[in-house]
Amino acid sequence: GSGGGSSFRVTPTYQGTHSVEDVQWSPTEDTVLAAAEAGSGCVSIYDIRMKTKAMISHVAHPGTDVNVISWNHAVANLLASGSDDGVFSVWDLRHLGNNDPLARFSNHRTPITSLQWHPTDESMAVCSDEDATYVYDLSVEEDAEEGGDAATNKDDEVPPQLLFVHCGSTNTKEAHWHPQVPSLVMTTAATGFSVFIPSNL
């Protein structure tokens, strides 16, 4: 280009009225990505071959910001989203926009700051501003005789999918599964980082 000595030009492809808080590439489609939006509460799916607009956009968390998303690499049609109101949800992308989430967890009181699917199973590591990291196993279903619904939980109940809580850090922000060491989790926080394997995984 002229003037700045740059050899490339950056052209905005997608412009919206809300900030994008997180993006995740599809684990199976090399041109598809998901975006989490602040302000609108939307989760949107884009194909970079189709410029200027989302293929699908769904208000996943009405009235709040969507902070984080995570695409399941073992089951590519599952996407999780976490929001400012402490709720995280799991969506079947084959029906996004046409139905409720497969599961919604509303037992956190502070914003969800990180969530990530386990690389090989249906577990998920979730962080919130509650100074803890939570491990959920989404393959666990509530017994029918308990009278509950596994898809949603009441705010004051501990969901049966909650397997493990790691405490001791302050202002936990990120959690990541180790790609080669089964069930090893690393978290970051204001007090440093932690590395642990949940005792029941």
PDB file of C-alpha atoms in Angstrom:
ATOM      1  CA  GLY A   1       0.000   0.000   0.000  1.00  0.00           C
ATOM      2  CA  SER A   2       0.970   3.641  -0.158  1.00  0.00           C
ATOM      3  CA  GLY A   3       2.279   5.753   2.680  1.00  0.00           C
ATOM      4  CA  GLY A   4       2.577   3.253   5.533  1.00  0.00           C
ATOM      5  CA  GLY A   5       4.823   0.694   3.882  1.00  0.00           C
ATOM      6  CA  SER A   6       2.284  -2.063   4.447  1.00  0.00           C
ATOM      7  CA  SER A   7       2.168  -4.907   1.947  1.00  0.00           C
ATOM      8  CA  PHE A   8      -1.393  -5.909   2.775  1.00  0.00           C
ATOM      9  CA  ARG A   9      -4.785  -4.340   3.230  1.00  0.00           C
ATOM     10  CA  VAL A  10      -7.242  -5.170   6.000  1.00  0.00           C
ATOM     11  CA  THR A  11     -10.887  -5.023   5.008  1.00  0.00           C
ATOM     12  CA  PRO A  12     -13.538  -5.535   7.685  1.00  0.00           C
ATOM     13  CA  THR A  13     -15.763  -8.431   6.599  1.00  0.00           C
ATOM     14  CA  TYR A  14     -18.413  -8.481   9.312  1.00  0.00           C
ATOM     15  CA  GLN A  15     -19.526  -5.290  10.989  1.00  0.00           C
ATOM     16  CA  GLY A  16     -22.239  -5.188  13.576  1.00  0.00           C
ATOM     17  CA  THR A  17     -23.612  -2.971  16.287  1.00  0.00           C
ATOM     18  CA  HIS A  18     -22.366  -5.170  19.175  1.00  0.00           C
ATOM     19  CA  SER A  19     -18.871  -6.209  20.198  1.00  0.00           C
ATOM     20  CA  VAL A  20     -17.759  -9.787  19.618  1.00  0.00           C
ATOM     21  CA  GLU A  21     -16.453 -11.351  22.841  1.00  0.00           C
ATOM     22  CA  ASP A  22     -15.292 -14.748  21.573  1.00  0.00           C
ATOM     23  CA  VAL A  23     -14.902 -16.701  18.310  1.00  0.00           C
ATOM     24  CA  GLN A  24     -14.418 -20.425  17.715  1.00  0.00           C
ATOM     25  CA  TRP A  25     -13.629 -22.220  14.463  1.00  0.00           C
ATOM     26  CA  SER A  26     -15.738 -25.259  13.633  1.00  0.00           C
ATOM     27  CA  PRO A  27     -13.899 -28.508  14.390  1.00  0.00           C
ATOM     28  CA  THR A  28     -15.122 -30.037  11.107  1.00  0.00           C
ATOM     29  CA  GLU A  29     -15.771 -27.214   8.618  1.00  0.00           C
ATOM     30  CA  ASP A  30     -12.728 -25.117   7.739  1.00  0.00           C
ATOM     31  CA  THR A  31     -14.725 -22.050   6.638  1.00  0.00           C
ATOM     32  CA  VAL A  32     -17.260 -21.953   9.503  1.00  0.00           C
ATOM     33  CA  LEU A  33     -16.920 -20.105  12.810  1.00  0.00           C
ATOM     34  CA  ALA A  34     -19.118 -19.192  15.765  1.00  0.00           C
ATOM     35  CA  ALA A  35     -19.179 -15.790  17.466  1.00  0.00           C
ATOM     36  CA  ALA A  36     -20.375 -14.686  20.907  1.00  0.00           C
ATOM     37  CA  GLU A  37     -21.820 -11.166  21.017  1.00  0.00           C
ATOM     38  CA  ALA A  38     -22.082  -8.683  23.854  1.00  0.00           C
ATOM     39  CA  GLY A  39     -25.178  -6.520  24.082  1.00  0.00           C
ATOM     40  CA  SER A  40     -27.361  -8.637  21.840  1.00  0.00           C
ATOM     41  CA  GLY A  41     -27.031 -11.933  23.717  1.00  0.00           C
ATOM     42  CA  CYS A  42     -26.549 -13.647  20.354  1.00  0.00           C
ATOM     43  CA  VAL A  43     -24.573 -16.649  19.253  1.00  0.00           C
ATOM     44  CA  SER A  44     -23.984 -16.443  15.513  1.00  0.00           C
ATOM     45  CA  ILE A  45     -22.607 -18.913  12.981  1.00  0.00           C
ATOM     46  CA  TYR A  46     -20.662 -17.521  10.021  1.00  0.00           C
ATOM     47  CA  ASP A  47     -19.240 -19.023   6.852  1.00  0.00           C
ATOM     48  CA  ILE A  48     -16.333 -16.950   5.542  1.00  0.00           C
ATOM     49  CA  ARG A  49     -17.423 -17.722   1.984  1.00  0.00           C
ATOM     50  CA  MET A  50     -20.665 -15.840   2.682  1.00  0.00           C
ATOM     51  CA  LYS A  51     -19.487 -12.359   3.526  1.00  0.00           C
ATOM     52  CA  THR A  52     -21.337  -9.609   5.436  1.00  0.00           C
ATOM     53  CA  LYS A  53     -23.915 -11.635   7.366  1.00  0.00           C
ATOM     54  CA  ALA A  54     -24.344 -14.620   9.652  1.00  0.00           C
ATOM     55  CA  MET A  55     -25.785 -17.886   8.342  1.00  0.00           C
ATOM     56  CA  ILE A  56     -27.586 -18.316  11.692  1.00  0.00           C
ATOM     57  CA  SER A  57     -27.991 -15.877  14.558  1.00  0.00           C
ATOM     58  CA  HIS A  58     -29.831 -16.800  17.742  1.00  0.00           C
ATOM     59  CA  VAL A  59     -30.514 -14.826  20.923  1.00  0.00           C
ATOM     60  CA  ALA A  60     -29.050 -17.441  23.235  1.00  0.00           C
ATOM     61  CA  HIS A  61     -28.917 -15.282  26.374  1.00  0.00           C
ATOM     62  CA  PRO A  62     -31.564 -12.528  26.218  1.00  0.00           C
ATOM     63  CA  GLY A  63     -30.731  -9.251  27.945  1.00  0.00           C
ATOM     64  CA  THR A  64     -27.093 -10.026  28.725  1.00  0.00           C
ATOM     65  CA  ASP A  65     -23.677 -10.418  27.114  1.00  0.00           C
ATOM     66  CA  VAL A  66     -22.443 -13.747  25.774  1.00  0.00           C
ATOM     67  CA  ASN A  67     -18.852 -13.890  27.044  1.00  0.00           C
ATOM     68  CA  VAL A  68     -17.557 -17.246  25.849  1.00  0.00           C
ATOM     69  CA  ILE A  69     -18.351 -20.136  23.543  1.00  0.00           C
ATOM     70  CA  SER A  70     -16.841 -23.582  23.059  1.00  0.00           C
ATOM     71  CA  TRP A  71     -17.320 -25.977  20.179  1.00  0.00           C
ATOM     72  CA  ASN A  72     -17.342 -29.674  21.048  1.00  0.00           C
ATOM     73  CA  HIS A  73     -14.609 -31.413  19.042  1.00  0.00           C
ATOM     74  CA  ALA A  74     -16.012 -34.916  19.640  1.00  0.00           C
ATOM     75  CA  VAL A  75     -19.641 -34.055  18.730  1.00  0.00           C
ATOM     76  CA  ALA A  76     -19.371 -31.208  16.229  1.00  0.00           C
ATOM     77  CA  ASN A  77     -23.028 -30.158  16.372  1.00  0.00           C
ATOM     78  CA  LEU A  78     -22.732 -29.162  20.071  1.00  0.00           C
ATOM     79  CA  LEU A  79     -21.773 -25.620  21.067  1.00  0.00           C
ATOM     80  CA  ALA A  80     -21.722 -24.243  24.608  1.00  0.00           C
ATOM     81  CA  SER A  81     -22.172 -20.576  25.532  1.00  0.00           C
ATOM     82  CA  GLY A  82     -21.637 -18.698  28.794  1.00  0.00           C
ATOM     83  CA  SER A  83     -22.963 -15.281  29.723  1.00  0.00           C
ATOM     84  CA  ASP A  84     -22.657 -12.324  32.093  1.00  0.00           C
ATOM     85  CA  ASP A  85     -25.659 -13.444  34.157  1.00  0.00           C
ATOM     86  CA  GLY A  86     -23.900 -16.655  35.259  1.00  0.00           C
ATOM     87  CA  VAL A  87     -25.817 -18.935  32.896  1.00  0.00           C
ATOM     88  CA  PHE A  88     -24.247 -21.388  30.486  1.00  0.00           C
ATOM     89  CA  SER A  89     -26.091 -23.393  27.875  1.00  0.00           C
ATOM     90  CA  VAL A  90     -25.456 -26.240  25.445  1.00  0.00           C
ATOM     91  CA  TRP A  91     -26.934 -25.944  21.955  1.00  0.00           C
ATOM     92  CA  ASP A  92     -27.554 -28.421  19.156  1.00  0.00           C
ATOM     93  CA  LEU A  93     -26.483 -26.416  16.099  1.00  0.00           C
ATOM     94  CA  ARG A  94     -28.708 -28.485  13.841  1.00  0.00           C
ATOM     95  CA  HIS A  95     -31.664 -26.753  15.512  1.00  0.00           C
ATOM     96  CA  LEU A  96     -30.151 -23.434  16.697  1.00  0.00           C
ATOM     97  CA  GLY A  97     -32.794 -20.740  16.624  1.00  0.00           C
ATOM     98  CA  ASN A  98     -35.686 -23.206  16.496  1.00  0.00           C
ATOM     99  CA  ASN A  99     -35.642 -24.547  20.049  1.00  0.00           C
ATOM    100  CA  ASP A 100     -34.460 -24.269  23.610  1.00  0.00           C
ATOM    101  CA  PRO A 101     -30.942 -25.382  24.554  1.00  0.00           C
ATOM    102  CA  LEU A 102     -30.229 -29.038  25.222  1.00  0.00           C
ATOM    103  CA  ALA A 103     -29.126 -27.979  28.713  1.00  0.00           C
ATOM    104  CA  ARG A 104     -29.106 -24.708  30.657  1.00  0.00           C
ATOM    105  CA  PHE A 105     -27.306 -24.225  33.972  1.00  0.00           C
ATOM    106  CA  SER A 106     -28.198 -21.179  36.050  1.00  0.00           C
ATOM    107  CA  ASN A 107     -26.613 -22.009  39.395  1.00  0.00           C
ATOM    108  CA  HIS A 108     -23.713 -19.536  39.060  1.00  0.00           C
ATOM    109  CA  ARG A 109     -24.109 -16.048  40.496  1.00  0.00           C
ATOM    110  CA  THR A 110     -21.366 -14.234  38.569  1.00  0.00           C
ATOM    111  CA  PRO A 111     -20.329 -14.012  34.889  1.00  0.00           C
ATOM    112  CA  ILE A 112     -19.079 -17.120  33.119  1.00  0.00           C
ATOM    113  CA  THR A 113     -15.523 -16.212  32.061  1.00  0.00           C
ATOM    114  CA  SER A 114     -14.403 -19.453  30.420  1.00  0.00           C
ATOM    115  CA  LEU A 115     -15.773 -22.780  29.302  1.00  0.00           C
ATOM    116  CA  GLN A 116     -14.169 -25.558  27.343  1.00  0.00           C
ATOM    117  CA  TRP A 117     -15.240 -29.042  26.326  1.00  0.00           C
ATOM    118  CA  HIS A 118     -13.006 -31.951  27.304  1.00  0.00           C
ATOM    119  CA  PRO A 119     -11.082 -33.049  24.173  1.00  0.00           C
ATOM    120  CA  THR A 120     -12.455 -36.603  24.154  1.00  0.00           C
ATOM    121  CA  ASP A 121     -15.630 -36.862  26.241  1.00  0.00           C
ATOM    122  CA  GLU A 122     -18.735 -34.937  27.322  1.00  0.00           C
ATOM    123  CA  SER A 123     -17.133 -33.154  30.290  1.00  0.00           C
ATOM    124  CA  MET A 124     -16.739 -29.408  30.410  1.00  0.00           C
ATOM    125  CA  ALA A 125     -14.562 -27.069  32.497  1.00  0.00           C
ATOM    126  CA  VAL A 126     -16.341 -23.826  33.447  1.00  0.00           C
ATOM    127  CA  CYS A 127     -14.984 -20.746  35.241  1.00  0.00           C
ATOM    128  CA  SER A 128     -16.938 -17.883  36.714  1.00  0.00           C
ATOM    129  CA  ASP A 129     -16.036 -14.870  38.817  1.00  0.00           C
ATOM    130  CA  GLU A 130     -16.907 -16.973  41.894  1.00  0.00           C
ATOM    131  CA  ASP A 131     -13.200 -17.833  42.326  1.00  0.00           C
ATOM    132  CA  ALA A 132     -13.638 -21.454  41.316  1.00  0.00           C
ATOM    133  CA  THR A 133     -13.440 -23.835  38.376  1.00  0.00           C
ATOM    134  CA  TYR A 134     -16.275 -26.308  37.882  1.00  0.00           C
ATOM    135  CA  VAL A 135     -16.201 -29.585  35.969  1.00  0.00           C
ATOM    136  CA  TYR A 136     -19.526 -30.803  34.594  1.00  0.00           C
ATOM    137  CA  ASP A 137     -20.236 -34.158  32.966  1.00  0.00           C
ATOM    138  CA  LEU A 138     -23.029 -33.540  30.488  1.00  0.00           C
ATOM    139  CA  SER A 139     -23.573 -37.254  29.873  1.00  0.00           C
ATOM    140  CA  VAL A 140     -25.130 -37.502  33.355  1.00  0.00           C
ATOM    141  CA  GLU A 141     -28.909 -37.375  33.343  1.00  0.00           C
ATOM    142  CA  GLU A 142     -31.130 -36.842  36.355  1.00  0.00           C
ATOM    143  CA  ASP A 143     -33.167 -39.871  37.387  1.00  0.00           C
ATOM    144  CA  ALA A 144     -36.813 -39.649  36.342  1.00  0.00           C
ATOM    145  CA  GLU A 145     -38.025 -40.626  39.824  1.00  0.00           C
ATOM    146  CA  GLU A 146     -36.291 -37.561  41.282  1.00  0.00           C
ATOM    147  CA  GLY A 147     -38.853 -35.522  39.389  1.00  0.00           C
ATOM    148  CA  GLY A 148     -36.397 -33.154  37.779  1.00  0.00           C
ATOM    149  CA  ASP A 149     -35.568 -32.147  34.263  1.00  0.00           C
ATOM    150  CA  ALA A 150     -31.938 -32.600  33.224  1.00  0.00           C
ATOM    151  CA  ALA A 151     -32.208 -29.805  30.665  1.00  0.00           C
ATOM    152  CA  THR A 152     -32.650 -27.035  33.236  1.00  0.00           C
ATOM    153  CA  ASN A 153     -31.978 -26.641  36.909  1.00  0.00           C
ATOM    154  CA  LYS A 154     -33.403 -24.416  39.587  1.00  0.00           C
ATOM    155  CA  ASP A 155     -31.095 -21.641  40.765  1.00  0.00           C
ATOM    156  CA  ASP A 156     -30.702 -23.053  44.296  1.00  0.00           C
ATOM    157  CA  GLU A 157     -30.011 -26.682  43.321  1.00  0.00           C
ATOM    158  CA  VAL A 158     -26.704 -28.381  42.624  1.00  0.00           C
ATOM    159  CA  PRO A 159     -27.128 -30.037  39.219  1.00  0.00           C
ATOM    160  CA  PRO A 160     -26.313 -33.759  39.026  1.00  0.00           C
ATOM    161  CA  GLN A 161     -23.930 -32.986  36.161  1.00  0.00           C
ATOM    162  CA  LEU A 162     -21.589 -31.030  38.493  1.00  0.00           C
ATOM    163  CA  LEU A 163     -18.738 -33.458  39.223  1.00  0.00           C
ATOM    164  CA  PHE A 164     -15.915 -31.398  40.686  1.00  0.00           C
ATOM    165  CA  VAL A 165     -15.154 -27.923  42.067  1.00  0.00           C
ATOM    166  CA  HIS A 166     -11.601 -26.571  42.249  1.00  0.00           C
ATOM    167  CA  CYS A 167     -11.265 -23.668  44.704  1.00  0.00           C
ATOM    168  CA  GLY A 168      -8.396 -21.633  46.068  1.00  0.00           C
ATOM    169  CA  SER A 169      -7.747 -19.191  43.237  1.00  0.00           C
ATOM    170  CA  THR A 170      -8.887 -15.582  43.176  1.00  0.00           C
ATOM    171  CA  ASN A 171     -10.652 -14.122  40.145  1.00  0.00           C
ATOM    172  CA  THR A 172     -10.365 -17.246  37.951  1.00  0.00           C
ATOM    173  CA  LYS A 173     -10.557 -16.322  34.273  1.00  0.00           C
ATOM    174  CA  GLU A 174      -9.595 -19.242  32.006  1.00  0.00           C
ATOM    175  CA  ALA A 175      -9.647 -23.037  32.037  1.00  0.00           C
ATOM    176  CA  HIS A 176      -8.084 -25.319  29.435  1.00  0.00           C
ATOM    177  CA  TRP A 177      -7.877 -29.105  29.158  1.00  0.00           C
ATOM    178  CA  HIS A 178      -4.470 -30.543  28.311  1.00  0.00           C
ATOM    179  CA  PRO A 179      -4.649 -32.029  24.794  1.00  0.00           C
ATOM    180  CA  GLN A 180      -2.481 -35.096  25.577  1.00  0.00           C
ATOM    181  CA  VAL A 181      -2.823 -35.730  29.334  1.00  0.00           C
ATOM    182  CA  PRO A 182      -6.335 -37.079  30.017  1.00  0.00           C
ATOM    183  CA  SER A 183      -8.429 -34.884  32.333  1.00  0.00           C
ATOM    184  CA  LEU A 184      -5.587 -32.471  33.246  1.00  0.00           C
ATOM    185  CA  VAL A 185      -6.903 -28.906  33.592  1.00  0.00           C
ATOM    186  CA  MET A 186      -4.954 -25.648  33.767  1.00  0.00           C
ATOM    187  CA  THR A 187      -6.577 -22.442  35.019  1.00  0.00           C
ATOM    188  CA  THR A 188      -5.445 -18.835  35.176  1.00  0.00           C
ATOM    189  CA  ALA A 189      -6.377 -16.382  37.904  1.00  0.00           C
ATOM    190  CA  ALA A 190      -5.284 -13.150  39.564  1.00  0.00           C
ATOM    191  CA  THR A 191      -3.335 -15.314  42.029  1.00  0.00           C
ATOM    192  CA  GLY A 192      -1.414 -17.226  39.330  1.00  0.00           C
ATOM    193  CA  PHE A 193      -2.256 -20.510  37.663  1.00  0.00           C
ATOM    194  CA  SER A 194      -3.330 -23.960  38.829  1.00  0.00           C
ATOM    195  CA  VAL A 195      -2.818 -27.386  37.258  1.00  0.00           C
ATOM    196  CA  PHE A 196      -4.957 -30.280  38.488  1.00  0.00           C
ATOM    197  CA  ILE A 197      -6.712 -33.515  37.571  1.00  0.00           C
ATOM    198  CA  PRO A 198     -10.220 -33.787  39.074  1.00  0.00           C
ATOM    199  CA  SER A 199     -10.237 -36.716  41.485  1.00  0.00           C
ATOM    200  CA  ASN A 200     -13.407 -38.259  40.065  1.00  0.00           C
ATOM    201  CA  LEU A 201     -12.582 -38.189  36.350  1.00  0.00           C
TER     202      LEU A 201
END
